[in-house]
Amino acid sequence: MKEAEPGLHRDPTKDRLSLAEALVAENSPADLARTTLGWLSRAAGLEHGLCAVVERCRHRLCGLCGHGLDDEEVSAYEIDLDEDDPLAMVLDGESPVFVDEATLQTLPASEVPRGMGPFWAVPLGTGGTPMVGLLLAAGDAIDAAELRWASDLLGIKLAAEATHELRRESDRLERELQRLEASLEAVPDPVLVTDDQENILLMNPPAERLFDSDEHNDNAGGRRIRSNRAVLSSFLGKLQAQGTGRYTDRLGFLEPSGGEELTVQATAGQVTSERGDEAAVVTILHDLGEAMEKALLYDKFKRHSEELEARCQEATAELAEQNEMLRRKTLEAEEASAMKSQFLANVSHELRTPLNVILYYSTLLRDGVYGDLEEAPRDKLEKVTSNAQHLAELISEILDFSRIEAGKLQIVPEDVDLRELVEEVVAELEVLVDNSDVDVGVQVSPALPTLHTDRGKVKQVLVNLLSNALKFTPEGSVRMEATMPDPGRVAIAVEDTGVGIPQEQQRTVFEPFGRSGSAAGASDTGSGLGLSICKRLAESLGGSLELDSTVGEGSTFTLRIPARVADDR
Amino acid sequence: MTAAAIQDSRYLVLVVDDVPDARESCADFLSARGFSVVTAADGREAVALASELHPDVVLMDLRMPVMDGLEATRRLKEDRQTSQIPVIAITAHAVESAPKEALEAGCSEVLIKPCMPDELEKAVRRSLPDGAEQPTA
């Protein structure tokens, strides 16, 4: 190898300036190289020249631009640089090397552009940084100094361009990485990228939680993370062993902070580089735990629901039992009530026969059948008779009441002419009416149809109401009026101008023995059962008994019954 | 005997009751009111007496030993000799159906004990043929 001799016919300074200016103006590496080669051909005696650059990320030298060579030759120039390759050694150094004829023969054919004789191989680059390419320059009288100068300039410019390019690339990568990280962070499942040594290159926060030992300094947490890493490592090992580039398995990890078991569906895929060798493994851990948690929640919910249902059934059963008990008690109570009523009926029955004897004989004695009596005994006998009669009425009412209470009341409906019935009622009370000072009036609306009801019961009520009215009305009038205020319903009102019933007693008057005791005349007649019997009779006929009364003005009792009652009762 | 008693003694009343005091008081009362009275202590005796004496009316207690009032009434109604005699049932029965049964057996009327003396007399008179219904003076 020898130093090139400088050219003689030019002004080197002026030439160099022109190259520098040209290179400043150019930006693309190919243009830089073309300009430089052109300048060298003029200024340094270059006959054949080729500028090749080291391609990024590859240990490869590629033709960029040529001089005195056809374009095909330039673009075909591609050399893989082994470490002991002569040109590689030139690149590793900093100085130009002259490849003479003998050396040329030792080079692989591919490293020598076709038609090029011995040449200068000049590394392109700057001191301290990797060379960006080689300049191959051939010429019989090449000016080594110019060559060296131009190469340095081109090298600096190319390196600067490469740096720019690298920075742009780096920025782009940075942005891509950020985008990737943002995407990964948005994934709720742990995602991590590992290299072929199973080192973690990248992971999202959920993955960090499981595998990042910086997060847990305490022993337990660290131990769990080591355990997790071991599980992951074993999983990745299986991926490698399978060789299909993809592997799925169910894995159990430990939550570092709490130690809870996390079951995940792990899926790993190998990401290969452009050159086909494995660059990284992406692993996604789908958290089945959440699903399991949901399943757990569902189980819990179901259990609670079942418990609730069981309790509900229990409560229902209890309720049913209580209902049954209540029903039994009601039956018992009804039975007891019926027994009580039966007892009352029996008692009143047993009282009747002797009472009849008393009634007959007191009447006969009073009538003087067994001899005339003095006024005093006659008077007393009168009291015995009237009280015996009162007692008889009382017993009758008790029997009626006990029958009603025992539910033994039978409704026997028949066609009833109300006018006839009312007249009969008045006739029955003839004695009372005759002995009274009040004016008794009866009015039956001609529009009334023939009723279909229990004649005896209606009569019983009316007799009771009318006799009450007569008893409690010292003077004035008593009126009985039958009307039909609503279709299908009959109202029979018994109105008197008697003593009246105080407001507070108007409700209790229908209760057994609830009649006003303070009302004038109340103490000497009636059992106190009459009105409550009437009310029950009215209800048994599907009707009602109402009271409207003002003390000192009088009372009106109104029996309201349907014109027709059903036969089946 | 009062004037009324003489007046109505042409009517014979058969009083049937198993309770002696009840039977006797009823008979005494009707006698005092002017009726002729015979008594029987049970249904069988009543049927025998009625066939023999043909009373104008029978006051029949319903609940009696040997033969009850319902059966006795049915017997009387079955016999053409006695079927025309009105039978008034007197019952102290606490049973609701008693009056209905009595009417079905052939009774013309049912009185519920304790019946007021005046009511009894009225009922008897109602059962008698014409002219007996006016009350005693």
Coordinates of N, CA, C and O in Angstrom, one line a residue, chain A residues 256-361:
Chain A
P256 N -48.8 -11.0 45.5 CA -47.7 -10.7 46.4 C -48.1 -10.1 47.7 O -47.5 -10.5 48.7
S257 N -49.0 -9.1 47.7 CA -49.3 -8.4 49.0 C -50.1 -9.3 49.9 O -49.8 -9.3 51.1
G258 N -51.1 -10.0 49.4 CA -51.9 -10.8 50.3 C -51.7 -12.3 50.3 O -52.1 -12.9 51.2
G259 N -51.1 -12.8 49.3 CA -50.9 -14.2 49.2 C -52.0 -15.0 48.6 O -52.0 -16.2 48.6
E260 N -53.1 -14.3 48.2 CA -54.2 -15.0 47.6 C -53.8 -15.7 46.3 O -52.9 -15.2 45.6
E261 N -54.4 -16.8 46.1 CA -54.1 -17.6 44.9 C -54.8 -17.0 43.7 O -56.0 -16.7 43.8
L262 N -54.1 -16.8 42.6 CA -54.7 -16.2 41.4 C -54.5 -17.3 40.3 O -53.4 -17.7 40.0
T263 N -55.6 -17.6 39.7 CA -55.6 -18.6 38.6 C -55.7 -17.9 37.3 O -56.6 -17.0 37.1
V264 N -54.7 -18.1 36.4 CA -54.8 -17.4 35.1 C -54.7 -18.3 34.0 O -54.1 -19.4 34.1
Q265 N -55.2 -17.9 32.9 CA -55.0 -18.6 31.6 C -53.9 -17.9 30.9 O -54.0 -16.7 30.5
A266 N -52.7 -18.5 30.9 CA -51.6 -17.9 30.3 C -51.4 -18.3 28.8 O -51.5 -19.5 28.5
T267 N -51.2 -17.3 28.0 CA -51.0 -17.5 26.6 C -49.8 -16.8 26.2 O -49.6 -15.6 26.4
A268 N -48.8 -17.5 25.6 CA -47.6 -16.9 25.2 C -47.4 -17.1 23.7 O -47.8 -18.1 23.1
G269 N -46.8 -16.1 23.1 CA -46.6 -16.2 21.6 C -45.2 -15.6 21.4 O -44.8 -14.6 21.9
Q270 N -44.4 -16.3 20.5 CA -43.1 -15.8 20.2 C -43.2 -14.8 19.1 O -44.0 -15.0 18.1
V271 N -42.5 -13.7 19.3 CA -42.5 -12.7 18.3 C -41.1 -12.8 17.6 O -40.1 -12.7 18.3
T272 N -41.2 -13.0 16.3 CA -39.9 -13.2 15.6 C -39.5 -11.9 14.9 O -40.3 -11.1 14.5
S273 N -38.2 -11.8 14.8 CA -37.6 -10.6 14.2 C -37.7 -10.7 12.7 O -38.1 -11.8 12.2
E274 N -37.4 -9.7 12.0 CA -37.5 -9.7 10.5 C -36.5 -10.8 9.9 O -36.8 -11.4 8.9
R275 N -35.4 -11.1 10.7 CA -34.5 -12.0 10.2 C -34.8 -13.5 10.5 O -34.2 -14.4 10.2
G276 N -36.0 -13.6 11.3 CA -36.5 -15.0 11.6 C -36.0 -15.6 12.9 O -36.5 -16.6 13.3
D277 N -35.1 -14.9 13.5 CA -34.7 -15.5 14.8 C -35.6 -14.9 15.9 O -36.1 -13.8 15.8
E278 N -35.7 -15.7 17.0 CA -36.7 -15.2 18.0 C -36.2 -14.0 18.7 O -35.0 -13.9 19.2
A279 N -37.1 -13.0 18.8 CA -36.7 -11.7 19.4 C -37.3 -11.6 20.8 O -36.6 -11.2 21.7
A280 N -38.5 -12.0 20.9 CA -39.2 -11.9 22.2 C -40.4 -12.8 22.3 O -40.8 -13.4 21.4
V281 N -40.8 -12.9 23.6 CA -42.1 -13.7 23.8 C -43.1 -12.8 24.5 O -42.7 -12.1 25.5
V282 N -44.2 -12.7 23.9 CA -45.3 -11.9 24.6 C -46.2 -12.9 25.3 O -46.7 -13.9 24.8
T283 N -46.4 -12.6 26.6 CA -47.3 -13.5 27.4 C -48.4 -12.7 28.0 O -48.2 -11.6 28.5
I284 N -49.6 -13.2 27.8 CA -50.8 -12.6 28.3 C -51.4 -13.5 29.4 O -51.5 -14.7 29.1
L285 N -51.6 -13.0 30.6 CA -52.2 -13.8 31.6 C -53.6 -13.4 31.8 O -53.9 -12.3 32.4
H286 N -54.5 -14.2 31.4 CA -55.9 -13.8 31.6 C -56.4 -14.2 32.9 O -56.3 -15.4 33.3
D287 N -56.8 -13.2 33.7 CA -57.1 -13.5 35.1 C -58.4 -14.2 35.2 O -59.5 -13.6 35.2
L288 N -58.3 -15.5 35.4 CA -59.5 -16.3 35.6 C -60.0 -16.1 37.0 O -61.2 -16.4 37.3
G289 N -59.2 -15.6 37.9 CA -59.6 -15.3 39.3 C -60.8 -14.4 39.3 O -61.7 -14.7 40.2
E290 N -60.8 -13.4 38.4 CA -62.0 -12.5 38.5 C -63.2 -13.3 38.1 O -64.3 -13.1 38.8
A291 N -63.1 -14.2 37.1 CA -64.2 -15.0 36.8 C -64.6 -15.9 37.9 O -65.7 -16.1 38.2
M292 N -63.5 -16.4 38.5 CA -63.7 -17.3 39.7 C -64.3 -16.5 40.8 O -65.2 -17.0 41.6
E293 N -63.9 -15.3 40.9 CA -64.4 -14.4 42.0 C -65.9 -14.2 41.8 O -66.7 -14.3 42.7
K294 N -66.2 -14.0 40.5 CA -67.6 -13.9 40.1 C -68.4 -15.1 40.4 O -69.5 -15.1 41.0
A295 N -67.8 -16.3 40.1 CA -68.4 -17.5 40.3 C -68.6 -17.7 41.8 O -69.7 -18.2 42.3
L296 N -67.6 -17.3 42.6 CA -67.6 -17.4 44.0 C -68.8 -16.6 44.6 O -69.6 -17.0 45.4
L297 N -68.9 -15.3 44.0 CA -69.9 -14.4 44.4 C -71.3 -15.0 44.1 O -72.2 -14.9 44.9
Y298 N -71.3 -15.6 42.9 CA -72.6 -16.2 42.5 C -73.0 -17.3 43.4 O -74.2 -17.4 43.9
D299 N -72.0 -18.2 43.8 CA -72.2 -19.2 44.7 C -72.8 -18.7 46.0 O -73.7 -19.2 46.6
K300 N -72.1 -17.6 46.5 CA -72.5 -17.0 47.8 C -73.9 -16.5 47.7 O -74.7 -16.8 48.6
F301 N -74.2 -15.8 46.6 CA -75.5 -15.3 46.4 C -76.6 -16.4 46.4 O -77.6 -16.3 47.0
K302 N -76.2 -17.5 45.7 CA -77.1 -18.6 45.5 C -77.3 -19.2 46.9 O -78.5 -19.6 47.3
R303 N -76.2 -19.4 47.7 CA -76.4 -20.0 49.0 C -77.3 -19.1 49.9 O -78.2 -19.6 50.5
H304 N -77.0 -17.8 49.8 CA -77.9 -16.9 50.6 C -79.3 -16.9 50.1 O -80.2 -16.9 51.0
S305 N -79.5 -17.0 48.8 CA -80.8 -17.1 48.3 C -81.6 -18.4 48.7 O -82.7 -18.3 49.1
E306 N -80.8 -19.5 48.7 CA -81.4 -20.7 49.2 C -81.7 -20.7 50.6 O -82.7 -21.2 51.1
E307 N -80.8 -20.0 51.4 CA -81.0 -19.9 52.8 C -82.3 -19.1 53.1 O -83.1 -19.5 53.9
L308 N -82.4 -18.0 52.3 CA -83.6 -17.2 52.4 C -84.8 -17.9 52.1 O -85.8 -17.8 52.8
E309 N -84.7 -18.7 51.0 CA -85.9 -19.5 50.6 C -86.3 -20.5 51.7 O -87.4 -20.7 52.0
A310 N -85.2 -21.1 52.2 CA -85.5 -22.1 53.3 C -86.1 -21.4 54.5 O -87.1 -22.0 55.0
R311 N -85.6 -20.3 54.8 CA -86.2 -19.5 55.9 C -87.6 -19.2 55.7 O -88.5 -19.2 56.5
C312 N -87.8 -18.8 54.4 CA -89.2 -18.4 54.0 C -90.1 -19.6 54.1 O -91.2 -19.4 54.6
Q313 N -89.6 -20.7 53.6 CA -90.4 -21.9 53.7 C -90.7 -22.3 55.2 O -91.9 -22.6 55.5
E314 N -89.7 -22.1 56.0 CA -89.8 -22.4 57.4 C -90.9 -21.5 58.0 O -91.8 -21.9 58.7
A315 N -90.8 -20.2 57.6 CA -91.7 -19.2 58.2 C -93.1 -19.5 57.7 O -94.1 -19.4 58.4
T316 N -93.2 -19.9 56.4 CA -94.5 -20.3 55.8 C -95.1 -21.5 56.5 O -96.3 -21.5 56.9
A317 N -94.2 -22.5 56.8 CA -94.7 -23.7 57.5 C -95.2 -23.3 58.9 O -96.2 -23.8 59.3
E318 N -94.4 -22.4 59.5 CA -94.7 -22.0 60.8 C -96.1 -21.3 60.8 O -96.9 -21.5 61.7
L319 N -96.2 -20.4 59.8 CA -97.4 -19.7 59.7 C -98.6 -20.6 59.5 O -99.7 -20.5 60.1
A320 N -98.4 -21.6 58.6 CA -99.4 -22.6 58.3 C -99.8 -23.3 59.6 O -101.0 -23.5 59.9
E321 N -98.8 -23.6 60.4 CA -99.0 -24.4 61.6 C -99.8 -23.5 62.6 O -100.8 -23.9 63.2
Q322 N -99.4 -22.2 62.6 CA -100.1 -21.3 63.5 C -101.6 -21.1 63.0 O -102.5 -21.0 63.8
N323 N -101.7 -21.0 61.7 CA -103.0 -20.9 61.1 C -103.9 -22.1 61.5 O -105.0 -21.9 61.9
E324 N -103.3 -23.3 61.4 CA -104.0 -24.5 61.7 C -104.4 -24.5 63.2 O -105.5 -24.8 63.6
M325 N -103.4 -24.0 64.0 CA -103.7 -24.0 65.5 C -104.8 -23.0 65.7 O -105.7 -23.3 66.5
L326 N -104.7 -21.8 65.0 CA -105.7 -20.8 65.2 C -107.1 -21.4 64.8 O -108.1 -21.1 65.4
R327 N -107.0 -22.1 63.6 CA -108.3 -22.7 63.1 C -108.9 -23.6 64.2 O -110.1 -23.6 64.4
R328 N -107.9 -24.5 64.7 CA -108.4 -25.4 65.7 C -109.0 -24.7 66.9 O -110.0 -25.1 67.5
K329 N -108.2 -23.6 67.3 CA -108.7 -22.9 68.5 C -110.0 -22.2 68.2 O -110.9 -22.1 69.1
T330 N -110.1 -21.7 66.9 CA -111.4 -21.1 66.5 C -112.5 -22.1 66.6 O -113.6 -21.8 67.1
L331 N -112.2 -23.3 66.1 CA -113.2 -24.4 66.1 C -113.6 -24.7 67.6 O -114.8 -24.8 67.9
E332 N -112.5 -24.8 68.4 CA -112.8 -25.1 69.8 C -113.6 -24.0 70.4 O -114.6 -24.3 71.2
A333 N -113.2 -22.7 70.1 CA -114.0 -21.6 70.6 C -115.4 -21.7 70.2 O -116.4 -21.4 71.0
E334 N -115.6 -22.0 68.9 CA -116.9 -22.1 68.3 C -117.7 -23.2 69.0 O -118.9 -23.0 69.3
E335 N -117.0 -24.3 69.2 CA -117.6 -25.4 69.9 C -118.0 -25.0 71.3 O -119.1 -25.3 71.7
A336 N -117.1 -24.3 72.0 CA -117.4 -23.9 73.3 C -118.5 -23.0 73.3 O -119.4 -23.1 74.2
S337 N -118.5 -22.1 72.3 CA -119.6 -21.1 72.3 C -121.0 -21.8 72.0 O -122.0 -21.5 72.6
A338 N -120.9 -22.8 71.1 CA -122.1 -23.6 70.8 C -122.5 -24.4 72.0 O -123.7 -24.4 72.3
M339 N -121.6 -24.9 72.7 CA -121.9 -25.7 74.0 C -122.6 -24.7 75.0 O -123.5 -25.1 75.7
K340 N -122.0 -23.5 75.1 CA -122.5 -22.6 76.0 C -124.0 -22.2 75.6 O -124.9 -22.2 76.5
S341 N -124.2 -22.0 74.3 CA -125.5 -21.7 73.9 C -126.5 -22.8 74.1 O -127.6 -22.6 74.5
Q342 N -126.0 -24.1 73.9 CA -126.8 -25.2 74.1 C -127.2 -25.3 75.6 O -128.3 -25.6 75.9
F343 N -126.2 -25.0 76.4 CA -126.4 -25.1 77.8 C -127.5 -24.0 78.2 O -128.4 -24.4 79.0
L344 N -127.3 -22.8 77.6 CA -128.3 -21.8 77.9 C -129.7 -22.2 77.5 O -130.7 -22.0 78.2
A345 N -129.7 -22.9 76.3 CA -131.0 -23.3 75.8 C -131.6 -24.4 76.7 O -132.8 -24.3 77.0
N346 N -130.8 -25.3 77.2 CA -131.2 -26.3 78.1 C -131.7 -25.7 79.4 O -132.8 -26.1 79.9
V347 N -130.9 -24.7 79.9 CA -131.3 -24.1 81.2 C -132.7 -23.4 81.0 O -133.6 -23.6 81.8
S348 N -132.8 -22.6 79.9 CA -134.0 -21.9 79.8 C -135.2 -22.9 79.6 O -136.3 -22.6 80.1
H349 N -134.9 -24.0 78.9 CA -135.9 -25.0 78.8 C -136.4 -25.6 80.1 O -137.6 -25.7 80.4
E350 N -135.4 -25.9 80.9 CA -135.7 -26.4 82.2 C -136.5 -25.4 83.1 O -137.2 -25.8 84.0
L351 N -136.2 -24.1 82.8 CA -136.9 -23.1 83.7 C -138.3 -22.9 83.3 O -139.1 -22.4 84.0
R352 N -138.6 -23.4 82.1 CA -140.0 -23.0 81.5 C -141.1 -23.8 82.2 O -142.1 -23.2 82.5
T353 N -140.9 -25.0 82.4 CA -142.0 -25.8 82.9 C -142.5 -25.3 84.3 O -143.7 -25.0 84.5
P354 N -141.5 -25.2 85.2 CA -142.0 -24.7 86.5 C -142.5 -23.2 86.4 O -143.5 -22.9 87.1
L355 N -142.0 -22.5 85.5 CA -142.5 -21.1 85.4 C -143.9 -21.1 84.9 O -144.7 -20.3 85.4
N356 N -144.2 -22.0 84.0 CA -145.6 -22.1 83.5 C -146.6 -22.4 84.7 O -147.6 -21.8 84.8
V357 N -146.1 -23.3 85.6 CA -146.9 -23.6 86.8 C -147.2 -22.4 87.6 O -148.3 -22.1 88.0
I358 N -146.1 -21.6 87.8 CA -146.2 -20.4 88.6 C -147.2 -19.4 87.9 O -148.1 -18.8 88.6
L359 N -147.0 -19.3 86.6 CA -147.9 -18.4 85.8 C -149.3 -18.8 85.9 O -150.2 -17.9 86.2
Y360 N -149.6 -20.1 85.7 CA -151.0 -20.5 85.8 C -151.7 -20.2 87.1 O -152.7 -19.6 87.2
Y361 N -150.9 -20.6 88.2 CA -151.6 -20.5 89.5 C -151.6 -19.1 90.0 O -152.6 -18.7 90.6

